[in-house]
Short mmCIF file of C-alpha atoms in Angstrom, two decimals:
data_model
loop_
_atom_site.label_atom_id
_atom_site.label_comp_id
_atom_site.label_asym_id
_atom_site.label_seq_id
_atom_site.Cartn_x
_atom_site.Cartn_y
_atom_site.Cartn_z
CA MET A 137 -33.91 2.37 -1.53
CA PRO A 138 -33.52 -0.77 0.59
CA ALA A 139 -32.40 0.19 3.95
CA ALA A 140 -28.95 -0.73 5.01
CA PHE A 141 -29.51 -1.45 8.49
CA GLY A 142 -32.01 -4.23 7.75
CA LEU A 143 -29.84 -6.03 5.49
CA TYR A 144 -28.44 -8.27 7.79
CA THR A 145 -27.71 -10.85 4.85
CA HIS A 146 -25.01 -7.99 4.11
CA ILE A 147 -23.73 -7.86 7.78
CA GLN A 148 -23.58 -11.66 8.34
CA SER A 149 -21.88 -12.03 5.09
CA ASN A 150 -18.99 -9.38 6.07
CA GLN A 151 -18.32 -11.33 9.10
CA ARG A 152 -18.04 -14.83 7.58
CA ARG A 153 -15.76 -12.80 5.11
CA SER A 154 -13.65 -11.30 7.51
CA ILE A 155 -13.03 -15.12 9.14
CA ALA A 156 -12.54 -16.03 5.68
CA LEU A 157 -9.80 -13.56 4.94
CA LEU A 158 -7.91 -13.92 8.17
CA ILE A 159 -7.88 -17.58 7.14
CA GLY A 160 -6.68 -17.08 3.69
CA LEU A 161 -3.87 -15.09 5.11
CA PHE A 162 -2.69 -18.12 6.94
CA PHE A 163 -2.70 -20.15 3.57
CA LEU A 164 -1.03 -17.37 1.89
CA VAL A 165 1.81 -16.89 4.29
CA TYR A 166 2.30 -20.88 4.26
CA LEU A 167 2.51 -20.78 0.20
CA MET A 168 4.98 -17.89 0.69
CA THR A 169 6.87 -20.12 3.09
CA PHE A 170 7.29 -23.00 0.81
CA ALA A 171 8.34 -20.87 -1.84
CA GLY A 172 11.18 -19.52 0.49
CA ALA A 173 11.79 -22.84 1.22
CA LEU A 174 12.63 -23.79 -2.16
CA LEU A 175 15.01 -20.80 -2.51
CA GLY A 176 16.51 -21.97 0.04
CA GLU A 177 17.07 -25.44 -1.41
CA ALA A 178 18.29 -24.17 -4.42
CA LEU A 179 20.39 -21.25 -3.29
CA PHE A 180 22.00 -22.70 -0.31
CA ARG A 181 21.88 -26.52 -0.73
CA ASP A 182 24.35 -28.51 1.18
CA LEU A 183 23.93 -31.92 -0.18
CA PRO A 184 24.54 -35.04 2.35
CA ILE A 185 26.75 -37.79 0.51
CA ALA A 186 24.34 -40.37 1.34
CA ASP A 187 21.78 -38.46 -1.06
CA LEU A 188 23.69 -37.82 -3.97
CA GLY A 189 22.29 -40.91 -5.91
CA GLU A 190 18.63 -39.97 -5.14
CA TYR A 191 19.18 -36.31 -6.01
CA GLU A 192 21.21 -37.26 -9.32
CA ALA A 193 18.00 -39.52 -10.59
CA ASN A 194 15.53 -36.85 -9.73
CA PRO A 195 17.03 -33.31 -9.01
CA LEU A 196 13.55 -31.65 -9.10
CA GLY A 197 11.55 -34.05 -6.90
CA TYR A 198 14.71 -34.23 -4.42
CA THR A 199 14.38 -30.41 -4.33
CA VAL A 200 10.74 -30.00 -3.73
CA ARG A 201 10.82 -33.05 -1.20
CA SER A 202 13.33 -30.89 0.71
CA ALA A 203 11.59 -27.84 0.83
CA TRP A 204 8.56 -29.62 1.92
CA GLN A 205 10.33 -30.73 4.95
CA ASP A 206 11.64 -27.34 5.53
CA LEU A 207 8.02 -26.14 5.43
CA LEU A 208 6.78 -28.44 7.97
CA LEU A 209 9.51 -27.91 10.29
CA ALA A 210 9.00 -23.80 9.90
CA LEU A 211 5.10 -24.12 10.41
CA PRO A 212 4.96 -23.29 14.02
CA TRP A 213 7.39 -20.80 13.89
CA VAL A 214 5.44 -19.20 10.42
CA THR A 215 2.16 -19.68 12.73
CA ALA A 216 3.26 -17.97 15.53
CA GLY A 217 4.65 -15.01 13.39
CA THR A 218 1.42 -14.57 11.50
CA ALA A 219 -0.71 -14.72 14.48
CA ALA A 220 1.89 -12.23 16.30
CA TRP A 221 1.56 -9.69 13.35
CA ILE A 222 -2.47 -10.00 13.43
CA VAL A 223 -2.00 -9.43 17.04
CA ILE A 224 -0.04 -6.06 16.50
CA ALA A 225 -2.53 -5.10 13.75
CA TYR A 226 -5.27 -5.43 16.37
CA TYR A 227 -3.78 -3.13 18.68
CA TYR A 228 -1.84 -0.70 16.71
CA HIS A 229 -3.47 -0.31 13.05
CA GLN A 230 -4.92 2.84 14.01
CA SER A 231 -1.73 4.58 15.41
CA LEU A 232 0.28 3.28 12.32
CA ILE A 233 -3.05 4.89 10.25
CA ASP A 234 -2.74 8.02 12.04
CA GLY A 235 1.15 8.29 11.73
CA ILE A 236 0.49 8.06 7.93
CA THR A 237 -2.37 10.55 7.83
CA GLY A 238 -1.22 12.64 10.93
CA ALA A 239 -4.73 12.57 11.89
CA ASN A 240 -5.58 13.52 15.54
CA GLU A 241 -8.20 12.98 17.83
CA VAL A 242 -10.79 15.43 18.60
CA THR A 243 -13.76 16.79 21.27
CA ARG A 244 -16.59 18.32 21.38
CA GLU A 245 -14.40 21.62 22.52
CA GLN A 246 -12.29 21.64 19.42
CA GLU A 247 -14.68 20.58 16.85
CA PRO A 248 -18.36 21.40 18.06
CA ARG A 249 -19.91 21.56 14.83
CA LEU A 250 -18.41 17.88 13.81
CA TYR A 251 -18.89 16.42 17.45
CA ASN A 252 -22.41 17.47 17.68
CA VAL A 253 -23.76 16.15 13.79
CA LEU A 254 -22.26 12.91 14.70
CA GLU A 255 -23.50 12.70 18.31
CA ASN A 256 -26.94 13.50 17.10
CA LEU A 257 -26.64 10.68 14.48
CA CYS A 258 -25.68 8.05 17.26
CA ILE A 259 -28.41 8.90 19.59
CA SER A 260 -31.13 9.07 16.80
CA ARG A 261 -30.31 5.35 16.19
CA GLY A 262 -28.89 4.26 19.43
CA ILE A 263 -25.27 3.45 18.04
CA PRO A 264 -21.96 3.81 20.06
CA MET A 265 -20.35 6.80 19.14
CA PRO A 266 -17.10 6.19 17.46
CA LYS A 267 -13.92 8.20 18.16
CA LEU A 268 -13.45 11.44 15.75
CA LYS A 269 -10.48 12.28 14.19
CA VAL A 270 -8.86 15.38 11.70
CA MET A 271 -6.47 15.39 9.39
CA GLU A 272 -5.18 18.66 7.87
CA SER A 273 -5.59 18.18 4.26
CA ASP A 274 -7.51 20.67 1.49
CA ALA A 275 -8.79 17.21 0.07
CA LEU A 276 -12.56 16.15 0.87
CA ASN A 277 -12.63 12.92 2.04
CA ALA A 278 -13.23 10.56 5.14
CA PHE A 279 -12.60 7.13 6.47
CA ALA A 280 -13.78 5.06 8.92
CA THR A 281 -11.04 2.32 10.96
CA GLY A 282 -11.33 -0.40 13.54
CA LEU A 283 -11.86 -3.77 14.44
CA ASN A 284 -13.80 -3.68 17.41
CA GLU A 285 -16.64 -1.34 19.00
CA SER A 286 -13.63 0.10 21.32
CA GLN A 287 -11.63 0.93 18.58
CA TYR A 288 -14.05 2.10 15.54
CA SER A 289 -13.19 6.05 14.50
CA ILE A 290 -14.26 8.08 11.91
CA THR A 291 -11.54 10.06 10.36
CA VAL A 292 -12.44 13.69 8.19
CA THR A 293 -10.32 15.85 6.41
CA THR A 294 -10.16 19.87 7.25
CA GLY A 295 -11.34 20.62 3.64
CA LEU A 296 -14.27 18.61 4.23
CA LEU A 297 -15.34 20.53 6.93
CA LYS A 298 -14.85 23.52 5.06
CA TRP A 299 -16.58 23.02 2.13
CA LEU A 300 -19.57 20.94 3.27
CA SER A 301 -22.67 22.09 4.53
CA ASP A 302 -24.29 20.36 8.18
CA ALA A 303 -26.70 18.23 6.07
CA GLU A 304 -23.92 17.48 3.59
CA LEU A 305 -21.50 16.61 6.72
CA GLU A 306 -24.20 14.53 8.17
CA SER A 307 -24.87 12.66 5.07
CA VAL A 308 -20.73 11.56 4.82
CA LEU A 309 -20.88 10.63 8.59
CA GLY A 310 -23.95 8.46 8.16
CA HIS A 311 -21.94 6.92 5.03
CA GLU A 312 -19.16 5.91 7.72
CA LEU A 313 -21.54 4.96 10.50
CA THR A 314 -22.83 2.37 8.04
CA HIS A 315 -19.66 0.99 6.93
CA ILE A 316 -19.10 0.38 11.05
CA ARG A 317 -22.88 -1.01 11.53
CA ASN A 318 -22.48 -3.27 8.35
CA GLY A 319 -18.96 -4.62 9.39
CA ASP A 320 -17.43 -3.33 6.31
CA VAL A 321 -14.95 -1.52 8.44
CA ARG A 322 -13.73 -4.87 10.20
CA MET A 323 -13.78 -6.74 6.75
CA MET A 324 -11.46 -4.24 4.93
CA MET A 325 -9.03 -4.59 7.81
CA CYS A 326 -8.30 -7.85 7.43
CA ALA A 327 -8.07 -7.48 3.70
CA VAL A 328 -5.40 -4.58 4.38
CA VAL A 329 -3.20 -6.64 6.85
CA ILE A 330 -3.27 -9.74 4.35
CA VAL A 331 -2.06 -7.48 1.59
CA GLY A 332 0.87 -5.96 4.38
CA VAL A 333 1.85 -9.11 5.27
CA ILE A 334 2.05 -10.88 1.59
CA SER A 335 4.08 -7.49 0.17
CA PHE A 336 6.62 -7.73 3.26
CA PHE A 337 7.00 -11.58 2.76
CA GLY A 338 7.61 -11.10 -1.03
CA GLU A 339 9.69 -8.26 -0.37
CA LEU A 340 12.01 -10.46 1.61
CA VAL A 341 12.22 -12.84 -0.82
CA PHE A 342 12.83 -10.92 -3.70
CA ARG A 343 15.87 -8.81 -1.74
CA SER A 344 17.45 -11.77 -0.66
CA MET A 345 18.12 -13.17 -4.11
CA ARG A 346 20.21 -10.54 -4.81
CA GLY A 347 23.92 -11.49 -5.95
CA MET A 348 22.60 -14.98 -5.47
CA ARG A 349 23.15 -17.97 -7.71
CA GLY A 350 21.80 -21.11 -7.94
CA ARG A 351 23.78 -24.36 -6.63
CA GLY A 352 23.23 -27.87 -8.73
CA LYS A 353 20.77 -29.37 -11.23
CA GLY A 354 17.44 -27.98 -11.94
CA ALA A 355 18.33 -24.91 -9.61
CA GLY A 356 17.45 -22.42 -12.33
CA LEU A 357 13.87 -24.23 -12.70
CA VAL A 358 13.36 -24.27 -8.83
CA ILE A 359 13.96 -20.66 -8.65
CA LEU A 360 11.41 -20.15 -11.28
CA ILE A 361 8.85 -22.02 -9.64
CA ALA A 362 9.38 -20.51 -6.23
CA LEU A 363 9.15 -16.83 -7.93
CA ALA A 364 5.76 -17.89 -9.31
CA ILE A 365 4.39 -19.09 -6.06
CA VAL A 366 5.24 -15.80 -4.57
CA ALA A 367 4.13 -13.44 -7.70
CA LEU A 368 0.74 -15.86 -7.09
CA CYS A 369 0.37 -15.17 -3.48
CA TRP A 370 0.78 -11.32 -4.34
CA VAL A 371 -1.75 -11.47 -6.89
CA LEU A 372 -4.15 -13.07 -4.71
CA SER A 373 -3.73 -10.84 -2.20
CA ILE A 374 -4.70 -8.05 -4.67
CA VAL A 375 -7.38 -10.00 -5.88
CA ILE A 376 -8.63 -10.54 -2.52
CA GLN A 377 -9.10 -6.70 -2.45
CA PHE A 378 -11.04 -6.27 -5.50
CA ALA A 379 -12.87 -9.24 -4.91
CA LEU A 380 -14.67 -7.45 -1.97
CA SER A 381 -18.05 -6.14 -3.66
CA ARG A 382 -18.42 -2.42 -4.50
CA LYS A 383 -22.13 -2.82 -3.49
CA ARG A 384 -20.46 -1.94 0.09
CA GLU A 385 -20.21 1.69 -1.11
CA LEU A 386 -23.69 1.82 -2.91
CA LEU A 387 -25.46 -0.08 0.66
CA ALA A 388 -23.52 2.92 2.90
CA ASP A 389 -25.04 5.52 0.74
CA ALA A 390 -28.28 4.11 1.04
CA GLY A 391 -27.35 3.82 4.94
CA SER A 392 -26.42 7.45 5.23
CA VAL A 393 -29.94 8.35 3.29
CA GLU A 394 -32.01 6.16 5.94
CA LEU A 395 -30.10 8.07 8.75
CA THR A 396 -30.57 11.18 7.77
CA LYS A 397 -33.67 10.96 5.53
CA ASN A 398 -31.77 13.61 2.73
CA PRO A 399 -30.83 11.61 0.15
CA ASP A 400 -30.00 15.25 -2.00
CA ALA A 401 -27.28 15.94 0.99
CA MET A 402 -25.80 12.49 0.08
CA ILE A 403 -25.56 13.17 -3.67
CA SER A 404 -24.38 16.81 -3.43
CA ALA A 405 -21.55 15.86 -0.87
CA LEU A 406 -20.64 13.28 -3.11
CA ARG A 407 -20.51 15.76 -6.25
CA LYS A 408 -18.33 17.98 -4.04
CA ILE A 409 -16.03 14.85 -3.15
CA GLU A 410 -15.73 13.86 -6.95
CA GLY A 411 -12.35 14.97 -8.12
CA ASN A 412 -11.14 16.51 -4.62
CA GLY A 413 -10.59 13.41 -2.56
CA GLU A 414 -6.96 12.69 -3.55
CA LEU A 415 -4.92 12.05 -0.18
CA PRO A 416 -1.38 12.59 -1.25
CA ASP A 417 0.67 11.39 1.45
CA ALA A 418 -1.87 8.11 2.28
CA ASN A 419 -1.02 4.90 0.61
CA SER A 420 -3.47 2.96 -1.55
CA ALA A 421 -5.13 0.84 1.34
CA ILE A 422 -5.72 3.77 2.92
CA MET A 423 -7.82 5.42 0.20
CA GLU A 424 -9.61 2.17 -0.22
CA LEU A 425 -11.16 3.06 2.80
CA CYS A 426 -11.96 6.41 1.93
CA VAL A 427 -15.81 7.41 0.85
CA ASP A 428 -14.51 7.68 -2.79
CA ASN A 429 -11.04 6.73 -4.10
CA PRO A 430 -9.85 8.73 -7.17
CA ARG A 431 -7.07 6.41 -8.20
CA GLU A 432 -7.97 4.02 -11.01
CA GLY A 433 -6.27 1.84 -13.58
CA PHE A 434 -6.92 -0.88 -15.90
CA ASP A 435 -10.24 1.17 -17.43
CA ASN A 436 -11.76 0.91 -13.92
CA LEU A 437 -11.29 -2.89 -13.52
CA PHE A 438 -9.34 -2.65 -10.51
CA ASP A 439 -11.42 0.23 -8.57
CA THR A 440 -12.36 -0.61 -5.04
CA HIS A 441 -15.15 2.23 -5.47
CA PRO A 442 -18.19 2.32 -8.13
CA SER A 443 -17.61 5.77 -9.83
CA VAL A 444 -19.42 9.08 -8.28
CA ASP A 445 -21.78 8.97 -11.16
CA SER A 446 -23.16 5.59 -10.86
CA ARG A 447 -23.81 6.06 -6.84
CA VAL A 448 -25.77 9.30 -7.60
CA ALA A 449 -27.67 7.78 -10.38
CA ALA A 450 -28.62 4.93 -7.90
CA LEU A 451 -29.19 7.44 -5.36
CA ALA A 452 -31.78 9.39 -7.74
CA GLN A 453 -33.53 6.28 -8.97
CA PHE A 454 -34.09 4.66 -5.86
CA ALA A 455 -34.03 7.30 -3.10
CA GLY A 456 -35.48 10.33 -5.15
CA GLY A 457 -33.03 12.19 -5.11
CA HIS A 458 -31.64 15.47 -6.97
CA ASP A 459 -28.62 15.63 -9.03
CA PRO A 460 -27.57 18.71 -9.80
CA GLY A 461 -24.28 17.69 -11.75
CA PRO A 462 -20.98 18.06 -11.10
CA ILE A 463 -20.19 20.99 -8.41
CA ALA A 464 -16.62 22.52 -8.99
CA LEU A 465 -14.81 24.24 -6.02
CA PRO A 466 -12.33 26.88 -6.19
CA ILE A 467 -9.54 24.53 -4.44
CA GLN A 468 -6.52 22.85 -5.96
CA ILE A 469 -5.40 19.71 -4.30
CA LYS A 470 -1.68 18.62 -4.07
CA ARG A 471 -1.19 15.86 -6.66
CA THR A 472 0.86 12.65 -5.82
CA LYS A 473 4.58 12.41 -6.54
CA ALA A 474 3.60 9.83 -8.99
CA GLU A 475 0.69 12.30 -10.84
CA GLU A 476 3.48 15.04 -11.12
CA GLY A 477 6.03 13.18 -11.74
CA GLU A 478 8.55 13.97 -9.43
CA VAL A 479 11.43 16.00 -10.73
CA GLN A 480 14.84 15.60 -9.13
CA ALA A 481 17.32 18.39 -9.06
CA PRO A 482 20.39 18.22 -11.28
CA LEU A 483 23.35 16.47 -9.51
CA GLN A 484 26.06 19.34 -8.53
CA TRP A 485 29.86 19.29 -8.35
CA ASN A 486 31.27 19.29 -5.10
CA GLN A 487 34.63 18.50 -3.42
CA ASP A 488 34.24 14.66 -3.73
CA TRP A 489 33.69 15.21 -7.15
CA GLU A 490 37.13 17.42 -7.66
CA SER A 491 39.39 15.38 -5.30
CA ARG A 492 39.24 11.83 -7.29
CA THR A 493 42.12 10.25 -8.84
CA ALA A 494 42.42 9.01 -12.39
CA LYS A 495 42.52 5.60 -11.20
CA GLU A 496 39.15 6.04 -9.23
CA ILE A 497 37.93 7.86 -12.49
CA ALA A 498 38.47 4.96 -14.50
CA GLU A 499 36.90 2.53 -12.33
CA ASP A 500 33.89 4.90 -11.94
CA ALA A 501 33.93 4.73 -15.92
CA ASP A 502 33.60 0.97 -15.81
CA CYS A 503 30.66 1.06 -13.41
CA ALA A 504 28.94 3.53 -15.55
CA ARG A 505 29.14 1.78 -18.89
CA ARG A 506 27.77 -1.16 -16.92
CA VAL A 507 24.84 0.26 -15.70
CA ALA A 508 24.26 1.90 -19.05
CA ALA A 509 24.19 -1.44 -20.87
CA THR A 510 22.56 -3.32 -18.42
CA GLU A 511 19.87 -0.76 -16.54
CA TYR A 512 20.11 -3.36 -13.87
CA VAL A 513 19.01 -1.97 -10.43
CA GLU A 514 22.19 -3.98 -8.89
CA ASP A 515 24.52 -2.04 -11.33
CA GLY A 516 22.98 0.97 -10.30
CA GLU A 517 23.81 0.59 -6.60
CA ALA A 518 27.24 -0.54 -7.39
CA LEU A 519 27.82 3.11 -9.29
CA VAL A 520 26.64 4.88 -6.56
CA LYS A 521 28.43 2.69 -3.87
CA GLN A 522 32.04 3.06 -6.02
CA LEU A 523 31.34 6.87 -5.87
CA GLY A 524 31.03 6.57 -2.09
CA GLY A 525 27.18 7.07 -1.97
CA THR A 526 24.58 4.91 -0.57
CA VAL A 527 21.08 3.59 -1.40
CA VAL A 528 18.73 3.05 1.31
CA TYR A 529 15.21 1.46 0.71
CA GLN A 530 12.61 2.55 3.18
CA GLU A 531 10.35 -0.36 3.75
CA PRO A 532 6.84 -0.31 3.27
CA GLY A 533 4.65 -0.17 6.65
CA LEU A 534 2.31 -2.97 7.84
CA PHE A 535 -0.88 -1.53 6.07
CA SER A 536 1.17 -0.52 2.98
CA THR A 537 0.62 -2.42 -0.39
CA ARG A 538 3.66 -2.11 -2.89
CA GLU A 539 4.97 1.66 -1.89
CA GLU A 540 8.36 1.92 -0.77
CA LYS A 541 10.75 4.66 -0.88
CA ILE A 542 13.74 4.74 -2.30
CA ILE A 543 16.83 7.38 -0.83
CA VAL A 544 20.11 7.86 -2.92
CA ARG A 545 22.57 10.06 -1.22
CA ILE A 546 25.83 11.06 -3.03
CA PHE A 547 28.33 13.58 -2.83
CA GLY A 548 26.37 15.00 -0.06
CA GLN A 549 23.16 15.46 -1.89
CA GLU A 550 20.03 13.71 -1.48
CA HIS A 551 17.40 12.04 -4.02
CA SER A 552 14.14 10.15 -3.28
CA PHE A 553 12.39 7.69 -5.59
CA GLU A 554 8.91 5.68 -5.61
CA SER A 555 10.75 3.11 -7.43
CA ALA A 556 13.76 0.99 -8.44
CA TYR A 557 13.14 1.62 -12.07
CA ASP A 558 12.78 5.51 -11.58
CA MET A 559 15.97 5.39 -9.52
CA VAL A 560 18.09 3.74 -12.54
CA GLN A 561 16.70 5.92 -14.66
CA TRP A 562 17.87 8.96 -12.98
CA ILE A 563 21.11 7.13 -12.48
CA ILE A 564 21.70 6.72 -16.38
CA ARG A 565 20.44 10.41 -16.99
CA GLU A 566 22.48 12.11 -14.42
CA VAL A 567 25.47 10.33 -13.28
CA VAL A 568 26.66 8.60 -15.73
CA PRO A 569 27.07 11.29 -18.29
CA LYS A 570 28.81 13.23 -15.47
CA VAL A 571 30.74 10.30 -14.91
CA MET A 572 31.85 9.70 -18.60
CA SER A 573 33.07 13.21 -18.82
CA ARG A 574 35.45 13.20 -16.13
CA GLN A 575 36.76 10.00 -17.87
CA ALA A 576 37.63 12.26 -20.71
CA LYS A 577 38.52 15.21 -18.36
CA PRO A 578 39.88 14.18 -15.27
CA LEU A 579 40.22 17.04 -12.91
CA SER A 580 42.92 15.40 -10.60
CA GLU A 581 45.42 12.59 -10.67
#
């Protein structure tokens, strides 16, 4: 098996990729800004009289040229804003990640076993020791973060500490040390920042369009072009993540074996982690940093990690390790809300419902019929507000990809949703029938 620490080509390649990712971030942000300028021209155009003839002759060309001029004017501000975002991510990314995972830094006195294993590995190779963090979770997983030597840290779960032997724990820590040494961590953090920025700007663009209508000729086509650019930027930001070679995990496994001289421990650690690595409170960006990412889709096309079977097979073939097969542990990992299909409590009557007048009930019914017919998010929000409730969108964090949380507060009750679609379907299922039943038999005048 090739030694990961000898793969200087891979390390240099990761350094070049990290720089390319940051350059790509600015390019995608500029594209998003141009899309925003197109939308601004289409939605809020105030056409000068002197340009009326030129606009009438070629409305699309005039709008694109105007948007290009807007982009040039905005370029310094956009560049400064993106650079500021990178600076914030550089200094505060670990705090943001710790806020999501709840991980805390530990000392030798707090976790002597974990600390000693990592220290021995670092001493044996003359590697600066990263910070150690532990997060409370029954899951078995670990990940490394940081952008430079003073920031690097390794986070492990309490479940990993509980179920792995010293040799297996050493292998996992060796795996994460190799990611740090090979530059994988820095490269992945750059990719995470890109997705966070693009998702943030894309969300701003889509939300700014709510209730807006295009002005002038060709406005509809311009809006479609702008939305296509936004969608393209988002897809490219996701593709960037998946374009990062999955070989980094195989190389990290190899680096761990080179450090520990124990392929069997790496294999048995992977087998114990297999199927037990889900961190319910972590978003997809954090899961992509982990030893194993159990979140899969599209028949493994977009997986960020090779399967455990393929990693074990590589270790058995090239390092002479022995595969014991799947290892079942007597634990039950908390599933994500998406997996368990979060069940909302039934909507209950209360005094606010009781006190609505016949006129209000009729207006409620009109809103209810509209949302049932269209299933539009805007109509669902309108019904909630008509009933005196609120809809709050909790924005995704800097290292999030697409996740957001939607809170609906209505009649003294609170309901949370992972997507606008889920919210609308709940409104149609729970709120609309109650509103319509009130129209049939009003409780008060």
